[in-house]
Coordinates of C-alpha atoms in Angstrom, one line a residue:
X534 CA -12.0 36.6 16.6
X535 CA -10.3 33.3 15.7
X536 CA -9.1 31.3 18.6
X537 CA -6.9 28.2 19.0
X538 CA -9.7 25.7 18.9
X539 CA -9.1 22.5 16.8
X540 CA -9.7 22.7 13.1
X541 CA -12.2 20.1 12.0
X542 CA -10.7 16.7 11.3
X543 CA -11.9 15.2 7.9
X544 CA -14.3 12.3 8.4
X545 CA -15.1 11.3 4.8
X546 CA -14.7 7.7 3.7
X547 CA -11.6 7.1 1.6
X548 CA -12.0 5.2 -1.7
X549 CA -9.7 2.4 -2.7
X550 CA -8.1 4.6 -5.4
X551 CA -7.5 7.4 -2.9
X552 CA -6.0 4.9 -0.4
X553 CA -3.6 3.6 -3.0
X554 CA -2.6 7.1 -4.1
X555 CA -2.1 8.1 -0.5
X556 CA 0.1 5.1 0.2
X557 CA 2.2 5.8 -2.9
X558 CA 2.7 9.4 -1.8
X559 CA 3.6 8.3 1.7
X560 CA 6.1 5.8 0.4
X561 CA 7.8 8.3 -1.9
X562 CA 7.9 10.8 1.0
X563 CA 9.4 8.2 3.3
X564 CA 12.1 7.3 0.7
X565 CA 12.8 11.0 0.2
X566 CA 13.2 11.5 4.0
X567 CA 15.5 8.5 4.3
X568 CA 17.7 9.7 1.4
X569 CA 18.0 13.1 3.0
X570 CA 18.9 11.6 6.4
X571 CA 21.4 9.2 4.7
X572 CA 22.9 12.1 2.8
X573 CA 23.2 14.1 6.0
X574 CA 24.8 11.1 7.8
X575 CA 27.2 10.3 4.9
X576 CA 28.2 13.9 4.3
X577 CA 30.7 13.6 7.0
X578 CA 32.5 11.0 4.8
X579 CA 35.1 13.6 3.8
X580 CA 36.1 13.9 7.4
X581 CA 35.5 11.6 10.4
X582 CA 32.2 11.8 12.1
X583 CA 33.8 10.7 15.4
X584 CA 37.3 11.0 16.7
X585 CA 37.8 7.2 16.7
X586 CA 37.1 7.1 13.0
X587 CA 40.2 9.2 12.2
X588 CA 42.6 7.6 9.8
X589 CA 46.2 7.2 10.8
X590 CA 49.3 5.3 9.6
X591 CA 50.4 4.7 13.2
X592 CA 49.4 1.1 13.9
X593 CA 49.4 1.5 17.6
X594 CA 47.2 4.6 17.4
X595 CA 44.9 2.8 15.0
X596 CA 44.5 -0.1 17.5
X597 CA 43.7 2.4 20.3
X598 CA 41.0 4.1 18.2
X599 CA 39.5 0.7 17.3
X600 CA 39.3 -0.2 21.0
X601 CA 37.7 3.1 21.8
X602 CA 35.1 2.6 19.0
X603 CA 34.0 -0.7 20.6
X604 CA 33.6 0.8 24.1
X605 CA 30.0 1.2 25.4
X606 CA 31.0 4.3 27.3
X607 CA 33.6 6.9 26.4
X608 CA 34.8 9.4 29.1
X609 CA 36.1 12.8 28.0
X610 CA 36.2 14.0 31.6
X611 CA 36.9 12.2 34.9
X612 CA 33.5 13.3 36.2
X613 CA 31.8 11.1 33.6
X614 CA 32.9 8.0 35.6
X615 CA 31.0 9.2 38.6
X616 CA 27.9 9.8 36.5
X617 CA 27.8 6.3 35.0
X618 CA 29.2 4.4 38.1
X619 CA 31.1 1.2 38.4
X620 CA 28.3 -1.1 37.1
X621 CA 27.3 0.8 33.9
X622 CA 25.8 -1.4 31.2
X623 CA 24.5 -1.0 27.7
X624 CA 22.3 -3.7 26.1
X625 CA 20.2 -4.0 23.0
X626 CA 16.6 -5.0 23.8
X627 CA 15.0 -4.8 20.3
X628 CA 16.4 -4.9 16.8
X629 CA 15.1 -4.0 13.4
X630 CA 15.9 -5.4 9.9
X631 CA 19.2 -4.1 8.6
X632 CA 17.5 -3.0 5.3
X633 CA 14.7 -1.2 7.1
X634 CA 15.5 2.5 7.0
X635 CA 13.0 3.7 9.6
X636 CA 13.1 6.3 12.3
X637 CA 12.1 5.3 15.8
X638 CA 10.9 8.2 17.9
X639 CA 8.6 9.5 20.6
X640 CA 9.8 7.3 23.6
X641 CA 7.4 7.4 26.5
X642 CA 7.9 5.3 29.7
X643 CA 4.6 3.8 30.9
X644 CA 4.9 3.2 34.7
X645 CA 1.7 1.2 34.9
X646 CA 3.0 -1.6 32.6
X647 CA 6.7 -1.0 32.9
X648 CA 6.9 -0.5 29.1
X649 CA 8.5 1.9 26.7
X650 CA 6.0 3.2 24.2
X651 CA 7.7 4.4 21.0
X652 CA 6.8 5.1 17.3
X653 CA 8.0 4.1 13.9
X654 CA 7.5 7.4 12.0
X655 CA 7.0 5.5 8.7
X656 CA 3.9 3.6 9.8
X657 CA 0.3 4.8 10.4
X658 CA -2.1 3.8 13.1
X659 CA 0.0 1.9 15.7
X660 CA 2.9 2.3 18.2
X661 CA 5.4 -0.1 19.6
X662 CA 5.4 -1.0 23.3
X663 CA 8.3 -3.1 24.8
X664 CA 8.6 -4.3 28.4
X665 CA 11.7 -2.9 30.0
X666 CA 12.6 -6.1 31.9
X667 CA 11.2 -9.0 29.8
X668 CA 11.7 -7.3 26.4
X669 CA 8.3 -8.6 25.3
X670 CA 6.9 -6.4 22.5
X671 CA 3.3 -5.6 21.4
X672 CA 1.6 -3.1 19.2
X673 CA -0.9 -0.4 20.4
X674 CA -3.3 0.7 17.7
X675 CA -4.6 4.2 17.8
X676 CA -8.1 5.4 17.0
X677 CA -8.1 7.5 14.8
X678 CA -4.9 6.3 13.2
X679 CA -2.1 8.7 13.9
X680 CA 0.5 9.5 11.2
X681 CA 4.2 10.2 11.7
X682 CA 4.3 10.2 15.5
X683 CA 7.6 12.0 16.3
X684 CA 7.4 13.2 19.9
X685 CA 5.9 11.9 23.2
X686 CA 5.7 12.5 26.9
X687 CA 3.8 11.0 29.9
X688 CA 1.5 13.1 32.0
X689 CA -1.1 12.1 34.6
X690 CA -1.8 8.6 33.1
X691 CA -1.9 9.6 29.5
X692 CA 0.7 9.6 26.6
X693 CA 0.8 12.9 24.8
X694 CA 2.1 12.6 21.3
X695 CA 3.1 15.0 18.5
X696 CA 2.5 14.1 14.8
X697 CA 4.6 15.9 12.2
X698 CA 2.9 14.6 8.9
X699 CA -0.4 14.1 7.4
X700 CA -3.5 16.3 7.2
X701 CA -4.0 16.5 11.0
X702 CA -0.6 17.4 12.4
X703 CA -0.8 18.4 16.0
X704 CA -0.8 17.3 19.6
X705 CA -2.8 14.3 20.8
X706 CA -3.7 12.8 24.2
X707 CA -3.7 9.0 24.0
X708 CA -5.3 6.5 26.3
X709 CA -2.7 3.7 26.0
X710 CA -5.2 1.1 27.2
X711 CA -7.9 1.7 24.6
X712 CA -5.7 3.4 22.0
X713 CA -8.2 6.3 21.8
X714 CA -6.5 9.5 20.5
X715 CA -7.9 12.9 21.1
X716 CA -6.6 15.9 19.2
X717 CA -5.9 18.8 21.7
X718 CA -4.2 21.2 19.3
X719 CA -3.6 21.5 15.6
X720 CA -3.4 25.2 14.7
X721 CA -2.2 28.6 15.8
X722 CA -5.2 31.0 15.5
X723 CA -6.5 29.3 12.4
X724 CA -3.1 28.6 10.7
X725 CA -1.9 25.0 10.5
X726 CA 1.0 24.1 12.6
X727 CA 4.1 23.1 10.6
X728 CA 5.2 19.7 12.0
X729 CA 5.0 19.4 15.8
X730 CA 8.2 17.5 16.7
X731 CA 8.7 17.0 20.4
X732 CA 6.9 18.1 23.6
X733 CA 7.2 18.2 27.4
X734 CA 5.2 19.4 30.4
X735 CA 6.2 21.9 33.1
X736 CA 4.8 21.5 36.6
X737 CA 2.0 24.0 35.8
X738 CA 0.6 21.6 33.2
X739 CA 1.8 23.8 30.3
X740 CA 3.0 21.9 27.2
X741 CA 6.1 23.2 25.6
X742 CA 6.6 21.9 22.1
X743 CA 8.8 22.6 19.0
X744 CA 7.3 23.1 15.5
X745 CA 10.0 22.8 12.7
X746 CA 9.2 22.2 9.0
X747 CA 10.0 18.5 8.7
X748 CA 6.5 17.7 7.4
X749 CA 7.0 20.1 4.5
X750 CA 10.6 18.8 3.8
X751 CA 9.9 15.1 4.2
X752 CA 6.2 14.2 4.1
X753 CA 4.9 16.5 1.4
X754 CA 2.5 18.6 3.5
X755 CA 1.3 22.0 2.4
X756 CA 3.6 25.0 2.4
X757 CA 4.4 26.5 5.8
X758 CA 1.9 29.0 7.2
X759 CA 4.0 29.9 10.2
X760 CA 7.7 30.3 11.1
X761 CA 9.6 27.6 12.9
X762 CA 9.0 28.1 16.6
X763 CA 8.9 26.9 20.1
X764 CA 5.4 27.2 21.7
X765 CA 3.8 27.1 25.1
X766 CA 0.2 25.6 25.3
X767 CA -1.8 26.2 28.5
X768 CA -3.8 23.1 28.8
X769 CA -6.1 24.7 31.4
X770 CA -7.1 27.9 29.4
X771 CA -6.3 26.8 25.8
X772 CA -4.0 29.8 25.3
X773 CA -1.2 29.2 22.8
X774 CA 1.9 31.5 22.6
X775 CA 5.0 31.4 20.5
X776 CA 8.0 31.7 22.8
X777 CA 10.8 32.0 20.2
X778 CA 10.9 31.8 16.4
X779 CA 14.2 33.3 15.4
X780 CA 17.1 32.1 17.6
X781 CA 16.8 28.4 17.0
X782 CA 16.8 27.7 13.2
X783 CA 15.2 24.2 13.3
X784 CA 13.9 23.5 16.8
X785 CA 13.8 19.8 17.7
X786 CA 14.1 18.1 21.1
X787 CA 13.6 20.1 24.3
X788 CA 14.0 19.6 28.1
X789 CA 13.7 21.6 31.3
X790 CA 16.3 21.9 34.1
X791 CA 15.4 20.1 37.4
X792 CA 14.2 23.4 38.9
X793 CA 12.5 24.4 35.6
X794 CA 14.4 27.7 35.4
X795 CA 16.1 26.8 32.1
X796 CA 14.7 25.5 28.9
X797 CA 17.1 23.6 26.6
X798 CA 16.2 23.4 22.8
X799 CA 18.0 21.3 20.1
X800 CA 18.7 23.0 16.8
X801 CA 18.8 20.2 14.2
X802 CA 19.3 22.5 11.2
X803 CA 22.1 20.3 9.9
X804 CA 19.6 17.5 9.2
X805 CA 17.9 19.6 6.6
X806 CA 21.0 20.8 4.8
X807 CA 22.8 17.7 3.7
X808 CA 24.7 19.5 0.9
X809 CA 26.4 21.8 3.4
X810 CA 26.1 19.4 6.4
X811 CA 29.5 20.1 7.9
X812 CA 28.8 23.8 8.0
X813 CA 25.2 23.7 9.2
X814 CA 24.1 24.5 12.8
X815 CA 24.0 21.5 15.1
X816 CA 23.5 23.2 18.4
X817 CA 21.8 23.0 21.8
X818 CA 20.5 26.4 23.1
X819 CA 19.5 27.4 26.7
X820 CA 16.9 30.0 27.6
X821 CA 15.9 31.3 31.0
X822 CA 12.2 30.2 31.5
X823 CA 9.8 32.1 33.6
X824 CA 6.6 30.2 32.8
X825 CA 5.5 33.0 30.5
X826 CA 8.6 34.2 28.6
X827 CA 12.0 33.0 27.3
X828 CA 15.0 35.2 27.8
X829 CA 18.8 35.2 27.7
X830 CA 19.4 32.7 24.8
X831 CA 22.9 31.2 24.9
X832 CA 24.7 28.5 22.9
X833 CA 25.8 25.7 25.3
X834 CA 26.8 22.9 23.0
X835 CA 27.7 22.1 19.4
X836 CA 27.5 18.4 18.7
X837 CA 30.4 16.6 17.0
X838 CA 28.5 15.2 14.0
X839 CA 25.0 14.6 12.7
X840 CA 22.5 16.7 14.6
X841 CA 21.1 17.0 18.2
X842 CA 17.7 15.3 18.4
X843 CA 16.0 14.3 21.7
X844 CA 17.1 15.9 25.0
X845 CA 16.7 14.8 28.6
X846 CA 18.1 16.0 31.9
X847 CA 19.6 14.0 34.8
X848 CA 18.7 14.5 38.4
X849 CA 21.9 16.4 38.8
X850 CA 21.1 18.8 36.0
X851 CA 23.4 17.4 33.3
X852 CA 22.1 17.3 29.7
X853 CA 21.7 14.1 27.7
X854 CA 21.7 14.7 23.9
X855 CA 20.7 12.1 21.4
X856 CA 23.1 12.2 18.4
X857 CA 24.5 10.1 15.6
X858 CA 26.4 7.3 17.2
X859 CA 25.0 7.6 20.7
X860 CA 24.1 10.0 23.5
X861 CA 26.4 12.9 24.6
X862 CA 26.5 13.9 28.2
X863 CA 27.1 17.6 28.6
X864 CA 27.5 19.9 31.6
X865 CA 25.2 22.8 30.6
X866 CA 26.9 25.2 33.0
X867 CA 30.0 25.3 30.9
X868 CA 29.2 23.4 27.7
X869 CA 31.8 20.7 28.5
X870 CA 31.3 17.3 26.9
X871 CA 31.8 14.9 29.8
X872 CA 31.3 11.6 27.9
X873 CA 29.3 9.5 25.5
X874 CA 27.1 6.5 25.6
X875 CA 28.4 4.9 22.5
X876 CA 26.4 3.2 19.7
X877 CA 28.7 3.2 16.7
X878 CA 26.9 2.7 13.4
X879 CA 23.5 3.7 14.8
X880 CA 21.7 7.0 15.0
X881 CA 20.0 7.7 18.4
X882 CA 16.9 9.8 17.7
X883 CA 15.6 10.1 21.3
X884 CA 15.9 8.9 24.9
X885 CA 13.7 8.4 28.0
X886 CA 14.5 7.7 31.6
X887 CA 12.6 4.9 33.5
X888 CA 10.9 7.0 36.1
X889 CA 9.8 5.9 39.6
X890 CA 11.1 2.4 39.3
X891 CA 14.9 2.4 39.4
X892 CA 17.2 5.3 39.2
X893 CA 19.7 5.2 36.4
X894 CA 17.8 3.2 33.8
X895 CA 17.6 5.0 30.4
X896 CA 16.0 3.8 27.1
X897 CA 17.3 4.9 23.7
X898 CA 15.4 4.7 20.4
X899 CA 17.8 4.2 17.5
X900 CA 17.5 3.6 13.8
X901 CA 18.7 0.0 14.2
X902 CA 18.1 -0.9 17.8
X903 CA 16.3 0.0 21.0
X904 CA 18.8 0.2 23.9
X905 CA 18.6 -0.1 27.7
X906 CA 21.3 1.8 29.6
X907 CA 21.9 1.3 33.3
X908 CA 24.1 4.0 35.0
X909 CA 24.4 5.5 38.4
X910 CA 22.4 8.7 37.5
X911 CA 18.7 8.8 36.8
X912 CA 16.4 11.2 35.1
X913 CA 14.2 14.0 36.5
X914 CA 10.8 12.7 37.8
X915 CA 7.6 14.0 36.3
X916 CA 6.4 16.9 38.3
X917 CA 2.7 16.9 39.2
X918 CA 0.8 20.2 39.2
X919 CA 1.1 22.1 42.4
X920 CA -1.6 21.1 44.9
X921 CA -2.5 17.8 43.3
X922 CA -1.9 14.2 44.2
X923 CA -1.5 11.5 41.6
X924 CA -3.0 8.0 41.7
X925 CA 0.5 6.6 42.5
X926 CA 0.8 8.9 45.5
X927 CA -2.6 7.8 46.8
X928 CA -1.8 4.1 46.5
X929 CA 1.5 4.7 48.3
X930 CA -0.1 6.6 51.1
X931 CA -2.8 3.9 51.5
X932 CA -0.1 1.2 51.7
X933 CA 1.8 3.2 54.3
X934 CA -1.3 3.9 56.4
X935 CA -2.2 0.1 56.3
X936 CA 1.3 -0.8 57.6
X937 CA 1.1 1.8 60.3
X938 CA -2.3 0.5 61.4
X939 CA -1.1 -3.1 61.5
X940 CA 1.9 -2.2 63.6
X941 CA -0.3 -0.4 66.1
X942 CA 1.1 3.0 65.5
X943 CA -2.2 4.8 65.8
X944 CA -5.0 5.7 63.4
X945 CA -4.5 5.7 59.6
X946 CA -3.2 8.8 58.0
X947 CA -5.7 11.1 56.4
X948 CA -5.5 11.5 52.6
X949 CA -5.2 15.0 51.1
X950 CA -8.5 16.6 50.2
X951 CA -7.7 17.3 46.5
X952 CA -6.8 14.4 44.2
X953 CA -6.0 14.4 40.6
X954 CA -6.2 10.9 39.0

C-alpha cells in the first residue's frame, strides 16, 4: 500500500552545465508567466477594468472618475466607512523596480520580530522580511533552497510555505531563524502534487491547501498527475484527503470564517485564460466545513476584473479579496461588495493581518509595492489547537502572575499543565 510519505528529494551535485541549463529554463518560464499575466491584465483593454477607468465625453464626470481613481479607499456601501474607521491610512513600505515584472506572494506575519515574511516567486533560495514599523528589510535564506514559494501561513512559531514549481513542489515547515526548511508533504499516494498554491490551518492543526496547475502552465513542470483540488492534510496522522476537485476550476487563495464553519476558496481560472479573459471564471466560492467534509458549495462573489487571489477574513466575518488594483471587501452573507482598498496600476496578489499587536493593520503584497493598511477592523487571530497553550500565552501569564505577586494579591497563578511551544 502506498501512503502519503514524502517522495525522496534529489541530493546529487549539480554540474555547471546543468546549473546554466536550469537557470535558462527558469528564466524562460518566468518570462512566459509574466507574458501570460500581462496578457490577462491587458485583456480588459477593450473595456474598463474598473469603473473609474470608463471613458466619457462629460468633463465633469471625467473629473469625478479621476478623483475616485486617486482615492485610497472607495466605498460602495455605507457600512464600509464603519469597517475602515475615521483614521484609515494606506502607505507604501517597500517598492520594486518598475521594469521588474515579479510576483510577490506568501505573506506571513512573524510576531516574534514584527516582520512580514514574503516571497518573490521568481527567485530561488531566499525570502524577504520587512519590519512593519521601521520598514527595514532583510533576506532569509532557506536550506535547502526553496523554489517558487507562493503561499504561506504562521503556526506555532514556524512559517509553513507552499512551493508551486521545481522538482520538489510541496508544503514546507520553515524555521525563520535558521532558514532550515523541512518538506512535510509533496505527493498524494505516490503521485506528485500539481503546484501547491496557498495554505491555512484550522484549530485542529489540519492544513487546508489548494493545488492548481500553475507549475505546469508557468514553470514547465511535468504533466499533471492529479486533478485541480483542495486538500486537507492532518499534520498529526499524516492523512491527506481531497475535499473538492470539481466545483472550483482553478483553486487559489482560501480562508476560514471566524467560527471555522465556512471555507472560502478563490477561483482564479481567468488568470490562465488570457485569450478569453473577460468570459473566464473569476469567483469566490463558499463551502460548509465540518473538519472532515465540504458541502453546500455556493458562489458568493465575482470579482470586477483580473482574478481573485489571496483571501483573508476580518474579525467580524467580512471577506478580504486580493485583486487587480487593490483589495475588495465583501459581505459573504449576501455577496455585496462593500468597498475597495485602492491601489490603481498595481496587482495585489495576497494580504496578511498583523496579528496580536494592533487590530486593524493589514499588509498587502503587490507586484510593484508592499503596502501597510491601517483600518478599524483587524483580522482573525491564529487559533491554537484545543487544549494547548502557546509560548506567548505562557509569557503573558507569567507577567500577570508577577504583577499580582508584587501588588500583594496572593500567590502566583498556576500555569496550565499541558504546554505546546
